[in-house]
Amino acid sequence: MSAEDIKLKLVEAEEPDENDYRLQEQVGFILRKAHQRHVSIFAAHIADLTPPQFAALAKLHDVGETSQNQLGSLIAMDAATVKGVIDRLKARGLVELSKHEVDKRRLLVNLTAEGRDAIERLIPIARDITQETLAPLSAKEAAIFMRLLAKLA
């Protein structure tokens, strides 16, 4: 076998067969593994809230009182999921619910003083969680990754 034949065989071996399906090379699988890693980091630093609960508190801190449905939209949760999140936060005294003055069917959600204190204490920790999640990347890679990920969202 000539050197050229060997080189050609090596190139062929490196090129994936378009008919092959390798789970570990699929975007959903890789995203799920990255998400699992991030959730593990989150839980190590913020053990008393789930990421969806944190998201609800953080968004309420940003926007103030809003309807339960609007909050769900803002944090990418369906109505049933956000209701469960809000119910658990209410049971812990972190949010309060009230009825809209005009539309009595509409529930408004707001942070309690305890909820505001909690989220203000947790935001710096959340920044550290983001940094730890992105730590395997350089600053430039992290910026590119976040831009590309945002395009997929």
CSV table of C-alpha atoms in Angstrom, one decimal:
chain,number,residue,atom,x,y,z
A,1,MET,CA,0.0,0.0,0.0
A,2,SER,CA,1.4,3.4,-1.0
A,3,ALA,CA,1.7,6.4,1.3
A,4,GLU,CA,-1.0,8.1,-0.8
A,5,ASP,CA,-3.4,5.1,-0.2
A,6,ILE,CA,-2.7,5.2,3.5
A,7,LYS,CA,-3.4,8.9,3.6
A,8,LEU,CA,-6.7,8.4,1.7
A,9,LYS,CA,-7.7,5.6,4.1
A,10,LEU,CA,-7.0,7.9,7.1
A,11,VAL,CA,-9.1,10.7,5.6
A,12,GLU,CA,-12.0,8.3,4.9
A,13,ALA,CA,-11.8,7.0,8.5
A,14,GLU,CA,-12.1,10.5,9.9
A,15,GLU,CA,-15.2,11.5,7.8
A,16,PRO,CA,-18.4,10.4,9.5
A,17,ASP,CA,-20.8,8.3,7.4
A,18,GLU,CA,-23.8,10.5,6.8
A,19,ASN,CA,-26.0,7.4,7.5
A,20,ASP,CA,-24.4,6.9,10.9
A,21,TYR,CA,-26.3,8.2,14.0
A,22,ARG,CA,-24.2,8.7,17.1
A,23,LEU,CA,-26.3,9.9,20.0
A,24,GLN,CA,-23.3,11.6,21.6
A,25,GLU,CA,-23.0,13.8,18.6
A,26,GLN,CA,-26.6,15.0,18.5
A,27,VAL,CA,-27.5,18.5,19.6
A,28,GLY,CA,-30.3,17.5,21.9
A,29,PHE,CA,-28.0,15.0,23.7
A,30,ILE,CA,-25.2,17.5,24.1
A,31,LEU,CA,-27.6,20.3,25.3
A,32,ARG,CA,-29.1,17.9,27.8
A,33,LYS,CA,-25.7,17.0,29.2
A,34,ALA,CA,-24.7,20.7,29.4
A,35,HIS,CA,-28.1,21.4,31.1
A,36,GLN,CA,-27.5,18.6,33.6
A,37,ARG,CA,-24.1,20.0,34.4
A,38,HIS,CA,-25.5,23.5,34.9
A,39,VAL,CA,-28.4,22.2,37.2
A,40,SER,CA,-25.8,20.3,39.2
A,41,ILE,CA,-23.7,23.4,39.7
A,42,PHE,CA,-26.9,25.4,40.5
A,43,ALA,CA,-28.0,22.9,43.2
A,44,ALA,CA,-24.5,22.9,44.8
A,45,HIS,CA,-24.8,26.7,45.3
A,46,ILE,CA,-28.6,27.3,45.7
A,47,ALA,CA,-30.0,24.2,47.3
A,48,ASP,CA,-33.3,25.6,48.6
A,49,LEU,CA,-34.8,26.7,45.2
A,50,THR,CA,-35.2,25.0,41.9
A,51,PRO,CA,-34.0,26.8,38.8
A,52,PRO,CA,-37.6,27.6,37.7
A,53,GLN,CA,-38.3,29.0,41.2
A,54,PHE,CA,-35.2,31.1,41.0
A,55,ALA,CA,-36.2,32.3,37.5
A,56,ALA,CA,-39.6,33.4,38.7
A,57,LEU,CA,-38.1,35.4,41.6
A,58,ALA,CA,-35.5,36.9,39.4
A,59,LYS,CA,-38.0,38.0,36.8
A,60,LEU,CA,-40.3,39.4,39.4
A,61,HIS,CA,-37.4,41.4,40.8
A,62,ASP,CA,-36.8,42.7,37.2
A,63,VAL,CA,-40.4,43.6,36.3
A,64,GLY,CA,-42.3,44.0,39.5
A,65,GLU,CA,-45.9,42.9,39.9
A,66,THR,CA,-47.2,41.1,36.9
A,67,SER,CA,-49.9,38.6,36.1
A,68,GLN,CA,-49.2,34.9,36.6
A,69,ASN,CA,-49.7,34.2,32.9
A,70,GLN,CA,-47.4,37.0,31.9
A,71,LEU,CA,-44.7,35.8,34.3
A,72,GLY,CA,-45.0,32.4,32.7
A,73,SER,CA,-44.4,33.9,29.3
A,74,LEU,CA,-41.4,35.9,30.5
A,75,ILE,CA,-39.7,32.9,32.0
A,76,ALA,CA,-40.7,30.4,29.2
A,77,MET,CA,-43.1,28.3,31.2
A,78,ASP,CA,-46.6,27.1,30.4
A,79,ALA,CA,-49.5,28.1,32.6
A,80,ALA,CA,-49.7,24.9,34.6
A,81,THR,CA,-46.0,24.8,35.3
A,82,VAL,CA,-45.8,28.5,36.4
A,83,LYS,CA,-48.8,28.0,38.6
A,84,GLY,CA,-47.1,25.2,40.5
A,85,VAL,CA,-43.9,27.2,40.8
A,86,ILE,CA,-45.9,30.2,42.2
A,87,ASP,CA,-47.8,28.0,44.6
A,88,ARG,CA,-44.6,26.7,46.1
A,89,LEU,CA,-43.1,30.1,46.3
A,90,LYS,CA,-46.2,31.5,48.0
A,91,ALA,CA,-46.2,28.6,50.5
A,92,ARG,CA,-42.7,29.7,51.4
A,93,GLY,CA,-43.7,33.3,51.8
A,94,LEU,CA,-41.6,34.6,48.9
A,95,VAL,CA,-44.4,35.8,46.7
A,96,GLU,CA,-47.9,37.1,47.2
A,97,LEU,CA,-50.9,36.8,45.0
A,98,SER,CA,-53.7,39.4,44.5
A,99,LYS,CA,-56.6,39.8,42.1
A,100,HIS,CA,-56.5,42.4,39.4
A,101,GLU,CA,-58.7,45.4,40.3
A,102,VAL,CA,-60.6,45.3,37.0
A,103,ASP,CA,-60.3,41.7,35.8
A,104,LYS,CA,-61.0,39.6,38.9
A,105,ARG,CA,-60.0,36.4,37.0
A,106,ARG,CA,-56.5,37.7,36.6
A,107,LEU,CA,-54.0,36.8,39.3
A,108,LEU,CA,-51.1,39.2,40.0
A,109,VAL,CA,-47.9,38.0,41.5
A,110,ASN,CA,-45.4,40.1,43.4
A,111,LEU,CA,-42.4,39.5,45.6
A,112,THR,CA,-42.9,39.7,49.4
A,113,ALA,CA,-40.2,41.6,51.4
A,114,GLU,CA,-38.7,38.1,52.2
A,115,GLY,CA,-38.8,37.2,48.5
A,116,ARG,CA,-37.0,40.5,47.6
A,117,ASP,CA,-34.3,39.9,50.3
A,118,ALA,CA,-33.8,36.3,49.1
A,119,ILE,CA,-33.4,37.2,45.4
A,120,GLU,CA,-31.1,40.1,46.1
A,121,ARG,CA,-28.9,37.8,48.2
A,122,LEU,CA,-29.0,35.1,45.5
A,123,ILE,CA,-28.3,37.1,42.3
A,124,PRO,CA,-24.6,37.4,43.0
A,125,ILE,CA,-24.5,33.6,43.6
A,126,ALA,CA,-26.3,33.1,40.3
A,127,ARG,CA,-23.7,35.2,38.5
A,128,ASP,CA,-21.1,32.9,40.0
A,129,ILE,CA,-23.1,29.8,38.8
A,130,THR,CA,-23.1,31.2,35.3
A,131,GLN,CA,-19.3,31.7,35.5
A,132,GLU,CA,-18.7,28.2,36.8
A,133,THR,CA,-20.9,26.7,34.1
A,134,LEU,CA,-19.0,28.6,31.4
A,135,ALA,CA,-15.6,28.0,33.0
A,136,PRO,CA,-14.4,25.4,30.5
A,137,LEU,CA,-14.7,28.1,27.8
A,138,SER,CA,-12.5,31.2,27.2
A,139,ALA,CA,-14.2,34.6,27.6
A,140,LYS,CA,-14.4,34.8,23.8
A,141,GLU,CA,-15.8,31.3,23.4
A,142,ALA,CA,-18.3,32.0,26.2
A,143,ALA,CA,-19.5,35.1,24.4
A,144,ILE,CA,-19.8,33.3,21.1
A,145,PHE,CA,-21.5,30.3,22.7
A,146,MET,CA,-24.1,32.6,24.4
A,147,ARG,CA,-24.8,34.4,21.1
A,148,LEU,CA,-25.2,31.1,19.2
A,149,LEU,CA,-27.4,29.5,22.0
A,150,ALA,CA,-29.6,32.6,22.0
A,151,LYS,CA,-30.2,32.1,18.3
A,152,LEU,CA,-31.5,28.6,19.0
A,153,ALA,CA,-33.8,29.7,21.8
